Coordinates of C-alpha atoms in Angstrom, one line a residue:
M49 CA 17.4 6.6 -6.8
L50 CA 15.7 6.5 -3.4
Y51 CA 12.2 5.5 -2.4
K52 CA 10.7 7.9 0.2
F53 CA 7.5 6.5 1.7
K54 CA 5.4 9.2 3.3
S55 CA 2.3 9.4 5.4
K56 CA 0.5 11.9 7.7
T57 CA 0.7 9.4 10.6
T58 CA 4.4 8.5 10.7
G59 CA 7.8 9.7 9.8
D60 CA 9.2 9.0 6.4
V61 CA 10.7 5.6 5.5
I62 CA 13.6 5.9 3.0
M63 CA 15.0 2.9 1.0
L64 CA 17.5 2.6 -1.7
Q65 CA 16.1 1.7 -5.1
P66 CA 16.7 -2.1 -5.1
N67 CA 15.3 -2.5 -1.6
G68 CA 12.3 -0.3 -2.3
Q69 CA 11.5 -2.1 -5.5
R70 CA 11.7 -5.5 -3.8
V71 CA 9.3 -4.4 -1.0
L72 CA 6.9 -2.9 -3.6
E73 CA 7.0 -6.1 -5.7
I74 CA 6.3 -8.2 -2.6
I75 CA 3.2 -6.1 -1.7
G76 CA 2.0 -6.2 -5.3
K77 CA 2.6 -2.6 -6.3
D78 CA 4.2 -1.4 -9.6
A79 CA 7.8 -1.1 -8.7
A80 CA 8.6 0.5 -12.1
G81 CA 6.3 3.4 -11.3
A82 CA 8.0 6.5 -9.9
K83 CA 5.1 7.1 -7.6
G84 CA 2.2 5.3 -6.0
I85 CA -0.1 4.9 -3.0
V86 CA -1.0 2.2 -0.5
L87 CA -4.5 2.6 0.8
P88 CA -5.5 1.7 4.3
E89 CA -7.6 -1.2 3.1
Q90 CA -4.6 -2.7 1.3
M91 CA -2.2 -2.5 4.3
S92 CA -3.2 -5.7 6.1
A93 CA -2.6 -7.7 2.9
A94 CA 0.7 -5.9 2.4
V95 CA 1.9 -6.7 5.9
D96 CA 0.9 -10.4 5.4
A97 CA 2.8 -10.5 2.1
L98 CA 5.9 -9.0 3.6
E99 CA 5.8 -11.4 6.6
A100 CA 5.4 -14.4 4.3
A101 CA 8.3 -13.2 2.2
I102 CA 10.5 -12.8 5.3
A103 CA 9.5 -16.3 6.6
K104 CA 10.3 -17.8 3.1
E105 CA 13.7 -16.1 3.0
E106 CA 14.7 -17.2 6.5
S107 CA 13.5 -20.8 5.8
E108 CA 15.5 -21.0 2.5
Q109 CA 18.6 -19.7 4.3
K110 CA 18.3 -22.2 7.1
A111 CA 17.8 -25.0 4.6
A112 CA 20.9 -23.8 2.6
V113 CA 23.0 -23.8 5.7
A114 CA 21.8 -27.2 6.8
D115 CA 22.4 -28.6 3.3
A116 CA 26.0 -27.2 3.2
L117 CA 26.8 -28.5 6.6
A118 CA 25.4 -32.0 5.7
R119 CA 27.8 -32.0 2.7
G120 CA 30.7 -30.9 4.9
E121 CA 31.0 -27.6 3.1
P122 CA 31.2 -24.2 4.7
A123 CA 27.9 -22.4 5.3
P124 CA 26.9 -20.1 2.4
R125 CA 27.1 -16.3 3.0
F126 CA 24.0 -14.2 2.6
E127 CA 23.4 -10.4 2.4
A128 CA 24.6 -8.7 5.6
I129 CA 21.1 -7.1 6.0
S130 CA 18.1 -9.4 5.8
L131 CA 14.7 -8.6 4.3
R132 CA 13.4 -8.7 7.9
Q133 CA 15.7 -5.8 8.8
R134 CA 15.0 -3.8 5.7
A135 CA 11.2 -4.3 5.8
L136 CA 10.5 -3.9 9.5
P137 CA 10.3 0.0 9.4
F138 CA 7.9 -0.2 6.5
I139 CA 5.8 -2.9 8.2
E140 CA 5.5 -0.7 11.3
M141 CA 4.5 2.2 9.1
L142 CA 1.9 0.1 7.4
R143 CA 0.4 -1.0 10.8
R144 CA 0.3 2.5 12.2
C145 CA -1.2 3.9 9.0
E146 CA -3.8 1.2 8.8
K147 CA -4.8 1.8 12.4
A148 CA -5.0 5.6 11.7
G149 CA -6.8 5.2 8.4
T150 CA -4.2 7.1 6.4
E151 CA -2.5 6.2 3.1
I152 CA 1.2 5.9 2.3
V153 CA 2.5 7.5 -0.8
W154 CA 5.9 7.6 -2.6
G155 CA 7.3 9.7 -5.3
V156 CA 4.9 12.5 -4.7

């Protein structure tokens, strides 16, 4: 399944199911729901939540690498595409839609 996020202000943002669900969970939306909406007044908090999750992931990865190197072990491997890379198009969509006062919908 794909998540297709749509708005009247921007082009569509499409994510595979696991990535779309993760982003929705981070911003506090029901990821199990097949459709939903992000209202303009919710977008600032959604951007903040995504940026906090990105910072946390990057911090945890740096700590894991430093810990492995301190023990003389090889650095751990992480997903090839980070949350930052996956979420950036959606964050930009949120910012543009908030500025324009338009909602974002999916599954409609």
